[in-house]
PDB file of N, CA and C in Angstrom:
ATOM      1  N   UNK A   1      31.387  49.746 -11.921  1.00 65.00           N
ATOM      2  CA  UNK A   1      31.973  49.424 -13.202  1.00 65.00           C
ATOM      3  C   UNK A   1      32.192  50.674 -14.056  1.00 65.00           C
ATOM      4  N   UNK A   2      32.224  52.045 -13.253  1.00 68.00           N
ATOM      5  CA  UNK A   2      32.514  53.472 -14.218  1.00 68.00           C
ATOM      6  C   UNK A   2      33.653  53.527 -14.658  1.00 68.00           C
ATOM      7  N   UNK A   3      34.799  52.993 -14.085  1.00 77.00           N
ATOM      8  CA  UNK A   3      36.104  52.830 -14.364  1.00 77.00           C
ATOM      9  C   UNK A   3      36.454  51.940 -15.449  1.00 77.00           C
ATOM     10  N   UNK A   4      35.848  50.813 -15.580  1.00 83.00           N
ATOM     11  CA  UNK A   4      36.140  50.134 -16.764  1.00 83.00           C
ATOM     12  C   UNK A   4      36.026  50.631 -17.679  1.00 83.00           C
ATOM     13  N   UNK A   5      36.880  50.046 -18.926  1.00 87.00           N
ATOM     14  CA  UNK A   5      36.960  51.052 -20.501  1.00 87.00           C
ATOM     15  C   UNK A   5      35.783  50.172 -21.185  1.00 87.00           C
ATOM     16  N   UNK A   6      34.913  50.576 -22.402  1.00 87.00           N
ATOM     17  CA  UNK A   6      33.817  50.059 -22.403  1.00 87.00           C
ATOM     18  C   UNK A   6      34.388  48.697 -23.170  1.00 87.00           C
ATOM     19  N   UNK A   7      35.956  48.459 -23.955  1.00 89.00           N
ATOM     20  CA  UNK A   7      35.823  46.919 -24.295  1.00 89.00           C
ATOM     21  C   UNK A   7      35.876  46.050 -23.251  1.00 89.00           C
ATOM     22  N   UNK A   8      37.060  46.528 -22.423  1.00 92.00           N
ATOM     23  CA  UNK A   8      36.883  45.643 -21.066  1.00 92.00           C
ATOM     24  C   UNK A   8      35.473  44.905 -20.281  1.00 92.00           C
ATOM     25  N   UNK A   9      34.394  45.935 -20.181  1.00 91.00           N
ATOM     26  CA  UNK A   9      33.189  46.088 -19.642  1.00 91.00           C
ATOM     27  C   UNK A   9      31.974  44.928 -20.794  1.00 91.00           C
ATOM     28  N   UNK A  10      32.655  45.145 -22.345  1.00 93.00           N
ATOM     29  CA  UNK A  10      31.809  44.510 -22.980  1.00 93.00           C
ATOM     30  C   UNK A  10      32.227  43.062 -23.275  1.00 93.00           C
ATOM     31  N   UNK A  11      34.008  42.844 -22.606  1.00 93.00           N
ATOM     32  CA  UNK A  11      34.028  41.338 -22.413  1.00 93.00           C
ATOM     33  C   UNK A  11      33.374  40.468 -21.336  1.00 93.00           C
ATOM     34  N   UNK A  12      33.749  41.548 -20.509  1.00 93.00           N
ATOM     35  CA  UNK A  12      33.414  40.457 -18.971  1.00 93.00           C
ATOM     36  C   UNK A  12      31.598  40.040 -19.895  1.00 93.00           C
ATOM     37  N   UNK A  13      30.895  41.283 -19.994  1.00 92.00           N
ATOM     38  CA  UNK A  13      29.859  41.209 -20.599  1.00 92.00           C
ATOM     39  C   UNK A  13      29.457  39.636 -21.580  1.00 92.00           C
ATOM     40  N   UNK A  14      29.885  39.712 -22.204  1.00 92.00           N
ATOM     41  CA  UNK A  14      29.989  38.723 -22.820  1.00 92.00           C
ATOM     42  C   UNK A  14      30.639  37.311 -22.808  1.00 92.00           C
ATOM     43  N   UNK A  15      31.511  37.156 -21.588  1.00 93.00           N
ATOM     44  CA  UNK A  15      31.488  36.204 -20.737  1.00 93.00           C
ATOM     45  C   UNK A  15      30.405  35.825 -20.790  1.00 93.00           C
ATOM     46  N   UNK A  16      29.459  36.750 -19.838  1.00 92.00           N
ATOM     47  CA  UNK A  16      28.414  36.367 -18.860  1.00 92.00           C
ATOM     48  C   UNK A  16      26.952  36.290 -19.786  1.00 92.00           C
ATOM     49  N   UNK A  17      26.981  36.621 -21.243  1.00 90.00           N
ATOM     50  CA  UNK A  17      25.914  36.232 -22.283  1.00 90.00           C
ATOM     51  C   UNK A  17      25.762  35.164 -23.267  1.00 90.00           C
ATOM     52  N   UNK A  18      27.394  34.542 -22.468  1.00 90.00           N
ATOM     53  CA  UNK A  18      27.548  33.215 -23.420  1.00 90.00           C
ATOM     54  C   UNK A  18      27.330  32.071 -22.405  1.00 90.00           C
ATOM     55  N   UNK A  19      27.334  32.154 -21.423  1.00 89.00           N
ATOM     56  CA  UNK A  19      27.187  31.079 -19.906  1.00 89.00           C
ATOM     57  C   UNK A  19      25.994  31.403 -19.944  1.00 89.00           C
ATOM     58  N   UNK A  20      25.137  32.328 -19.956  1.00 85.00           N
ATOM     59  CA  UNK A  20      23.586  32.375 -19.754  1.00 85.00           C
ATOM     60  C   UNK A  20      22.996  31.624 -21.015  1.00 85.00           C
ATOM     61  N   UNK A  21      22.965  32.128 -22.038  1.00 86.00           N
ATOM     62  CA  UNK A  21      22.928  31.276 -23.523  1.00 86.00           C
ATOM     63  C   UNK A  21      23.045  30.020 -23.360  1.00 86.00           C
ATOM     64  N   UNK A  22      24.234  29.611 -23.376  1.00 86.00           N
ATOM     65  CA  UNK A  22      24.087  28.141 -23.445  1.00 86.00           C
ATOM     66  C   UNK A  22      23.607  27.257 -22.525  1.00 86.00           C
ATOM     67  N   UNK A  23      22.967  27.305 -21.677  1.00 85.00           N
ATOM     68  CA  UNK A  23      22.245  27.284 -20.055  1.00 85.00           C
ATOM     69  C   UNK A  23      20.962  27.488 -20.839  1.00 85.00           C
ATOM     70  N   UNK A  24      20.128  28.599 -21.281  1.00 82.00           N
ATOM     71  CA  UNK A  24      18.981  28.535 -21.157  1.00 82.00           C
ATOM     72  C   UNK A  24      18.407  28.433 -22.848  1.00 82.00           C
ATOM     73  N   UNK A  25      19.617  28.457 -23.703  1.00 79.00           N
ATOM     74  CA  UNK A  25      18.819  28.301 -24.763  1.00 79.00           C
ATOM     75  C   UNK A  25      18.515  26.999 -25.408  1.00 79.00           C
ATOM     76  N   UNK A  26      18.253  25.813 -24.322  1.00 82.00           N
ATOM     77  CA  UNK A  26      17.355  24.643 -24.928  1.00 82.00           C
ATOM     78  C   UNK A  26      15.902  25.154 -25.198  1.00 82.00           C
ATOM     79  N   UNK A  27      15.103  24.815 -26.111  1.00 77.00           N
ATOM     80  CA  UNK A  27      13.805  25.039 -26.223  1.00 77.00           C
ATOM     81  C   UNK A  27      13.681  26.144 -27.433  1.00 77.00           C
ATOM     82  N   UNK A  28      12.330  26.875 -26.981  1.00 77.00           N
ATOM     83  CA  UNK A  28      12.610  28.026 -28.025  1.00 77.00           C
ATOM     84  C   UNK A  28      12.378  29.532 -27.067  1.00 77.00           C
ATOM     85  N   UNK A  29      14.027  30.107 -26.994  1.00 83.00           N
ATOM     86  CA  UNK A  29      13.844  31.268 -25.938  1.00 83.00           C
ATOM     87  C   UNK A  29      14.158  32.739 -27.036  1.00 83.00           C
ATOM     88  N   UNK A  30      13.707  32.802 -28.225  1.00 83.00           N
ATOM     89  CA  UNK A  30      14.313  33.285 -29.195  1.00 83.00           C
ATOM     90  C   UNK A  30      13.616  34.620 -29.037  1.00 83.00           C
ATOM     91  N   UNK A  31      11.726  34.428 -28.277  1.00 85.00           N
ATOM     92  CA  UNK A  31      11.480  35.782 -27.782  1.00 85.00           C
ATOM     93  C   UNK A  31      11.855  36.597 -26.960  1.00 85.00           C
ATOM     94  N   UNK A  32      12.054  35.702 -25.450  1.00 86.00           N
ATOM     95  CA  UNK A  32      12.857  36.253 -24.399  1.00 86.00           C
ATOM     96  C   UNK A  32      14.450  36.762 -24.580  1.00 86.00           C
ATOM     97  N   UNK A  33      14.892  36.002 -25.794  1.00 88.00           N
ATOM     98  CA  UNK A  33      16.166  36.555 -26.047  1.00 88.00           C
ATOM     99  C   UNK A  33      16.075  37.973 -26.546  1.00 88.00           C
ATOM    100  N   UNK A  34      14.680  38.507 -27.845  1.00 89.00           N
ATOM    101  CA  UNK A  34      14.908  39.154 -28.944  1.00 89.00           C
ATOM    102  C   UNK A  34      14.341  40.650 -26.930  1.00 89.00           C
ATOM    103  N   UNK A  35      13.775  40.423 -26.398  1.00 91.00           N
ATOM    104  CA  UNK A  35      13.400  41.282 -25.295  1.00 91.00           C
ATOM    105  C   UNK A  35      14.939  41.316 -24.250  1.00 91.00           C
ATOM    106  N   UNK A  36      15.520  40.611 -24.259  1.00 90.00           N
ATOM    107  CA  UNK A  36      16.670  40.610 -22.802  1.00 90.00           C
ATOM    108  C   UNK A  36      17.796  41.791 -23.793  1.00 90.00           C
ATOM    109  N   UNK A  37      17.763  41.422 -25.427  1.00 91.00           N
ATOM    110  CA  UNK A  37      18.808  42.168 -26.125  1.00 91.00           C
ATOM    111  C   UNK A  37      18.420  43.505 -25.743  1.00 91.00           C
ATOM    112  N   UNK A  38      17.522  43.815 -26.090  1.00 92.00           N
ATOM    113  CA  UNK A  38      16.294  45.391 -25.825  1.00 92.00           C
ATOM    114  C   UNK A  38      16.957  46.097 -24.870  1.00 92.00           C
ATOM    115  N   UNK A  39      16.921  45.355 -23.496  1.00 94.00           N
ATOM    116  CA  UNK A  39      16.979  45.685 -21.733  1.00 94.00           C
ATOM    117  C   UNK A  39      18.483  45.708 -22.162  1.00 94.00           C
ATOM    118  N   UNK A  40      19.403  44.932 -22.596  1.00 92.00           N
ATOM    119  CA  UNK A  40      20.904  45.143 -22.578  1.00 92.00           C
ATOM    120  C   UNK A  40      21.467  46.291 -22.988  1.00 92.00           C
ATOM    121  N   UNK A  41      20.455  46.827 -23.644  1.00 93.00           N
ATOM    122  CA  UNK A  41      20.916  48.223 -24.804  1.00 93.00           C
ATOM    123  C   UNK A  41      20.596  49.285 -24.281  1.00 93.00           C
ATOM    124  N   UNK A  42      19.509  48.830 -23.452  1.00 94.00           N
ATOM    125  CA  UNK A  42      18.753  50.240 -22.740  1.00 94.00           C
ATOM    126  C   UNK A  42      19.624  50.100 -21.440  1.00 94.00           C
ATOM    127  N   UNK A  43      19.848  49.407 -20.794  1.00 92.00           N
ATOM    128  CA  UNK A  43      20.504  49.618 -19.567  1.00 92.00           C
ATOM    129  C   UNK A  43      22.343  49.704 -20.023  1.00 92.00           C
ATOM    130  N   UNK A  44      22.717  49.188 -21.152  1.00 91.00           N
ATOM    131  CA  UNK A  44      24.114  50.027 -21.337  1.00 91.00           C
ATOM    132  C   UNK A  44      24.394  51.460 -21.601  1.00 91.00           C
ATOM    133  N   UNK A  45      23.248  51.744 -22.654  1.00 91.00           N
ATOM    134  CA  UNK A  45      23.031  53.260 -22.773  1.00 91.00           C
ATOM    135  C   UNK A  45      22.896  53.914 -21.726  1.00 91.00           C
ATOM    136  N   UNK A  46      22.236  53.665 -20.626  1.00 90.00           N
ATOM    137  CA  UNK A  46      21.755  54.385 -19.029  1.00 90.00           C
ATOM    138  C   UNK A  46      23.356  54.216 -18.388  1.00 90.00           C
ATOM    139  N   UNK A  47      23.726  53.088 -18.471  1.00 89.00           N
ATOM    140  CA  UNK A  47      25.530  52.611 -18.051  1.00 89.00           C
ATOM    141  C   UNK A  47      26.382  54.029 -18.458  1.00 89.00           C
ATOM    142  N   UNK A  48      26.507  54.090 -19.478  1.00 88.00           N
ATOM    143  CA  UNK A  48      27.489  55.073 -20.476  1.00 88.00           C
ATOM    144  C   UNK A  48      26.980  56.386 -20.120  1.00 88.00           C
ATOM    145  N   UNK A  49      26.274  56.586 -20.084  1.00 87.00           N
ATOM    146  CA  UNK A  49      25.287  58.250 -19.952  1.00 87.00           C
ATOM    147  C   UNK A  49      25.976  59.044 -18.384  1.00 87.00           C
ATOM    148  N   UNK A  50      25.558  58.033 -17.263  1.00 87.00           N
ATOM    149  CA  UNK A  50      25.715  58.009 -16.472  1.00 87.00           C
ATOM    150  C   UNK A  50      27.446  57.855 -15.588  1.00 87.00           C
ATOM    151  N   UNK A  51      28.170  57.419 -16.600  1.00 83.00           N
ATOM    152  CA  UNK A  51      29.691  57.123 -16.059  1.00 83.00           C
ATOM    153  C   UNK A  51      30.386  58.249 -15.930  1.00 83.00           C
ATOM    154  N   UNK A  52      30.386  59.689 -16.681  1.00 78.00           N
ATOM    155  CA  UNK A  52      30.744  60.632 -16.396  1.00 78.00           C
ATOM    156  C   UNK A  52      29.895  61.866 -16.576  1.00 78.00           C
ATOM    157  N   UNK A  53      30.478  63.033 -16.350  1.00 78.00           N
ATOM    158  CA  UNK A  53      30.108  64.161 -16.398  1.00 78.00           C
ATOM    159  C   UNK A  53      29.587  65.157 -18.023  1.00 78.00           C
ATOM    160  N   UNK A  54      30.208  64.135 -18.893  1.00 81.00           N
ATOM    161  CA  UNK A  54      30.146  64.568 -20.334  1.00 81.00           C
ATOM    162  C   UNK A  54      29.197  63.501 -20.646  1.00 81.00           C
ATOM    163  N   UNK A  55      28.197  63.791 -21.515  1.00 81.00           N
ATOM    164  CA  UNK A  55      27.368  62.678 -22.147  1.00 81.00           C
ATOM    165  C   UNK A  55      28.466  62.114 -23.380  1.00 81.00           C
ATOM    166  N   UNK A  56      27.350  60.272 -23.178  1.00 83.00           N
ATOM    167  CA  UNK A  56      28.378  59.698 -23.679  1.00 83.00           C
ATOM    168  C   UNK A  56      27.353  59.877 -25.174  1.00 83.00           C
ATOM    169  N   UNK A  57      28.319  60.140 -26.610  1.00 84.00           N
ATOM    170  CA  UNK A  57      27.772  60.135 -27.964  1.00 84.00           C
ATOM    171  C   UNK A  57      28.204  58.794 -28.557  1.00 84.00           C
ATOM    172  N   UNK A  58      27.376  58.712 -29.393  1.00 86.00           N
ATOM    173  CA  UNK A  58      28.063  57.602 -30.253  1.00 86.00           C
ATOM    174  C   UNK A  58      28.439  58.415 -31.919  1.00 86.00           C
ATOM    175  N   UNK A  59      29.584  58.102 -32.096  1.00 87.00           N
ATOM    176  CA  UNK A  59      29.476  58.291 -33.114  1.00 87.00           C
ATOM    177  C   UNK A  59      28.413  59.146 -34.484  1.00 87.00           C
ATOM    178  N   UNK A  60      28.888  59.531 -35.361  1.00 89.00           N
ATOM    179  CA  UNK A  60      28.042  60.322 -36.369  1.00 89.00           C
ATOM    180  C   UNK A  60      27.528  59.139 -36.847  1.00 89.00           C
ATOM    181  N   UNK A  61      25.893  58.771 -37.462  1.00 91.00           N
ATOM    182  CA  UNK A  61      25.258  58.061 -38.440  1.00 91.00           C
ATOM    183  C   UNK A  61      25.659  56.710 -37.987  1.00 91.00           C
ATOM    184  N   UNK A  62      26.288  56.016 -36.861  1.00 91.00           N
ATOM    185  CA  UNK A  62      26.067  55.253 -35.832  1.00 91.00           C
ATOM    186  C   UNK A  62      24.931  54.995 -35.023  1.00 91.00           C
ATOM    187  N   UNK A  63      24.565  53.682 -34.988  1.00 91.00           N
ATOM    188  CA  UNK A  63      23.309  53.652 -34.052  1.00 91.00           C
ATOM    189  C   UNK A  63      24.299  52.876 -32.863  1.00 91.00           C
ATOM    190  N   UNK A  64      23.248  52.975 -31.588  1.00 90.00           N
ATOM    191  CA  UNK A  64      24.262  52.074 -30.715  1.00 90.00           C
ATOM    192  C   UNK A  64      24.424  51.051 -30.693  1.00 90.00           C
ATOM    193  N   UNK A  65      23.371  50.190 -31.386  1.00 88.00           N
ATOM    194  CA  UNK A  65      23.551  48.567 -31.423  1.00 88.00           C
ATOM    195  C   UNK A  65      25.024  48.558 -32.259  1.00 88.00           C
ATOM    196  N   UNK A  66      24.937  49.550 -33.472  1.00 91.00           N
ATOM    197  CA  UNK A  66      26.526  49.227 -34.629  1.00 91.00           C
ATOM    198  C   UNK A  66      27.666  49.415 -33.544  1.00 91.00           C
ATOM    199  N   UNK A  67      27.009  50.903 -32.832  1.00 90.00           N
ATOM    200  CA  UNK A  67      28.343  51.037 -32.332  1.00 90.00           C
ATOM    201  C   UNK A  67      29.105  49.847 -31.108  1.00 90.00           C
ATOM    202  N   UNK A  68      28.381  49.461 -30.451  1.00 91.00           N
ATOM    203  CA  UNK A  68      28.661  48.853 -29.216  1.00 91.00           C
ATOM    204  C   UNK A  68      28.824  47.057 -29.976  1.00 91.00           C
ATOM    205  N   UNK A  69      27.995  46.493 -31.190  1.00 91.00           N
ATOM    206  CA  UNK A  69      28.610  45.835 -31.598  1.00 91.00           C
ATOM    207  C   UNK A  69      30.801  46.058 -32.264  1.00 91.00           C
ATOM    208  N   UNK A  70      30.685  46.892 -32.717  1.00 90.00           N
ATOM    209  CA  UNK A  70      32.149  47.379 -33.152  1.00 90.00           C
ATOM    210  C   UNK A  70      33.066  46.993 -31.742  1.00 90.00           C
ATOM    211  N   UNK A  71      32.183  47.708 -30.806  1.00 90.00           N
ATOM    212  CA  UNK A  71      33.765  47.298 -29.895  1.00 90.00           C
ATOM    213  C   UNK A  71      33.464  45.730 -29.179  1.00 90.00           C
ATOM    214  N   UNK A  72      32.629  44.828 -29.733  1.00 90.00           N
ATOM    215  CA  UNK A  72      32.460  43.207 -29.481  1.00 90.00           C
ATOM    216  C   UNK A  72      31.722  42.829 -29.057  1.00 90.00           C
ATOM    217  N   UNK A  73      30.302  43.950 -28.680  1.00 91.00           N
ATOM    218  CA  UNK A  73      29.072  43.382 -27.973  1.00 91.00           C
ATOM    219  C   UNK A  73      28.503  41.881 -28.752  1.00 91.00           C
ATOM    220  N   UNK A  74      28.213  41.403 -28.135  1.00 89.00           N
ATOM    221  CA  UNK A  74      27.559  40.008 -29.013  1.00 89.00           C
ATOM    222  C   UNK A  74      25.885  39.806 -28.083  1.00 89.00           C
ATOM    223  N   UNK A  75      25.400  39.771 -28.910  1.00 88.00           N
ATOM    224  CA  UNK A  75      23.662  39.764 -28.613  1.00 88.00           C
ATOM    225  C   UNK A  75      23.331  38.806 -28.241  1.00 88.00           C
ATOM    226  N   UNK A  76      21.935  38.454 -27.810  1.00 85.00           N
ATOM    227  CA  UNK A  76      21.964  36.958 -27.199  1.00 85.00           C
ATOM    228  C   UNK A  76      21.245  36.270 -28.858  1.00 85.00           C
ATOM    229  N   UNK A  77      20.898  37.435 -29.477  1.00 83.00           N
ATOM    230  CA  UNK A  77      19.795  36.838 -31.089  1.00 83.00           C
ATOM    231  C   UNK A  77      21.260  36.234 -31.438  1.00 83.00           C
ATOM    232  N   UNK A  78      22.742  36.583 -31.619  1.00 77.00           N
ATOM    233  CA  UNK A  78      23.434  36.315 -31.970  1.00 77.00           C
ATOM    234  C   UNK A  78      24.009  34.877 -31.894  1.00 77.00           C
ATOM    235  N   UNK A  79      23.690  33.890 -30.528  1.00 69.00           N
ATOM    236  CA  UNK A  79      23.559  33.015 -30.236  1.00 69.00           C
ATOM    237  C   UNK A  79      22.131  32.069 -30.671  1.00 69.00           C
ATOM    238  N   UNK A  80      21.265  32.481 -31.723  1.00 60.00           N
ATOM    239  CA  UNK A  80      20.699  31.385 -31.281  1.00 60.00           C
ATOM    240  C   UNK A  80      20.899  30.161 -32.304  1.00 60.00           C
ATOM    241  N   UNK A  81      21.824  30.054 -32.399  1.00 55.00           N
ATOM    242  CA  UNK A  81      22.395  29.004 -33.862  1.00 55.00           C
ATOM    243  C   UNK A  81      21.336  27.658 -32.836  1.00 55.00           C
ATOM    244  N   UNK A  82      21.295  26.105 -33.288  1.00 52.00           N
ATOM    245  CA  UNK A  82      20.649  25.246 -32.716  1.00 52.00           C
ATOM    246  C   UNK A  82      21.603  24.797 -32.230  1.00 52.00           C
ATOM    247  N   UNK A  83      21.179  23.848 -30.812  1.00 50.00           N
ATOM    248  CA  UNK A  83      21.581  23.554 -30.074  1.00 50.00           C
ATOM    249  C   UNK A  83      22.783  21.784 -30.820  1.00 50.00           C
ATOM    250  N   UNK A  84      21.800  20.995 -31.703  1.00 44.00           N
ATOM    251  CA  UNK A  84      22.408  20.112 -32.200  1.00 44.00           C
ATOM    252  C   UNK A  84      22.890  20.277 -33.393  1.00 44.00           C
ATOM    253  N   UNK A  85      23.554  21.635 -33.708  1.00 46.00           N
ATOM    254  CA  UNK A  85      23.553  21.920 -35.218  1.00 46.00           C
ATOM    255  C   UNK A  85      24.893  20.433 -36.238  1.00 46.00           C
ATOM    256  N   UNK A  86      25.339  20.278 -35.006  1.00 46.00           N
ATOM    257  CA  UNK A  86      26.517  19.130 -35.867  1.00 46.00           C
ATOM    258  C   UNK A  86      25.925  17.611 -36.375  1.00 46.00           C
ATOM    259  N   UNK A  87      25.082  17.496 -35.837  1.00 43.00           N
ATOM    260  CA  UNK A  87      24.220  16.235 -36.321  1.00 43.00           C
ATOM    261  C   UNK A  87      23.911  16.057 -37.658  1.00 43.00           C
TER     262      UNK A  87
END
């Protein structure tokens, strides 16, 4: 996935954090979520670092959660609205 541009990379991404979400967030998974966000950040950062020969920066006075939210990351904390909220 070095070739992908990182919005491309952060849709499929997020495909695949909204099918997991709604699948496992019956109950209360709000810890395992606030820990899986953690591992997503640390293993995209290791992703990006690693894709080329130039380290990847983020931005000045950017953290990476802002930054990688900006180009559409969506968190799994971001999902945990309730499951029956229309009731």
């Amino acid at each position: 996935m070095g070739w992908m541009p990182l919005p491309m990379l952060i849709g499929r991404l997020n495909q695949t954090l909204r099918g997991w979400c709604a699948y496992f967030r019956h109950g209360h998974p709000h810890r395992v979520f606030y820990r899986l966000d953690g591992y997503l950040l640390q293993r995209l950062w290791r992703h990006l670092r690693r894709r080329s020969q130039r380290r990847y920066r983020t931005p000045a006075n950017e953290t990476l959660d802002a930054h990688l939210q900006r180009h559409g990351l969506q968190f799994l904390m971001d999902f945990r609205s309730p499951v029956h909220a229309s009731r």
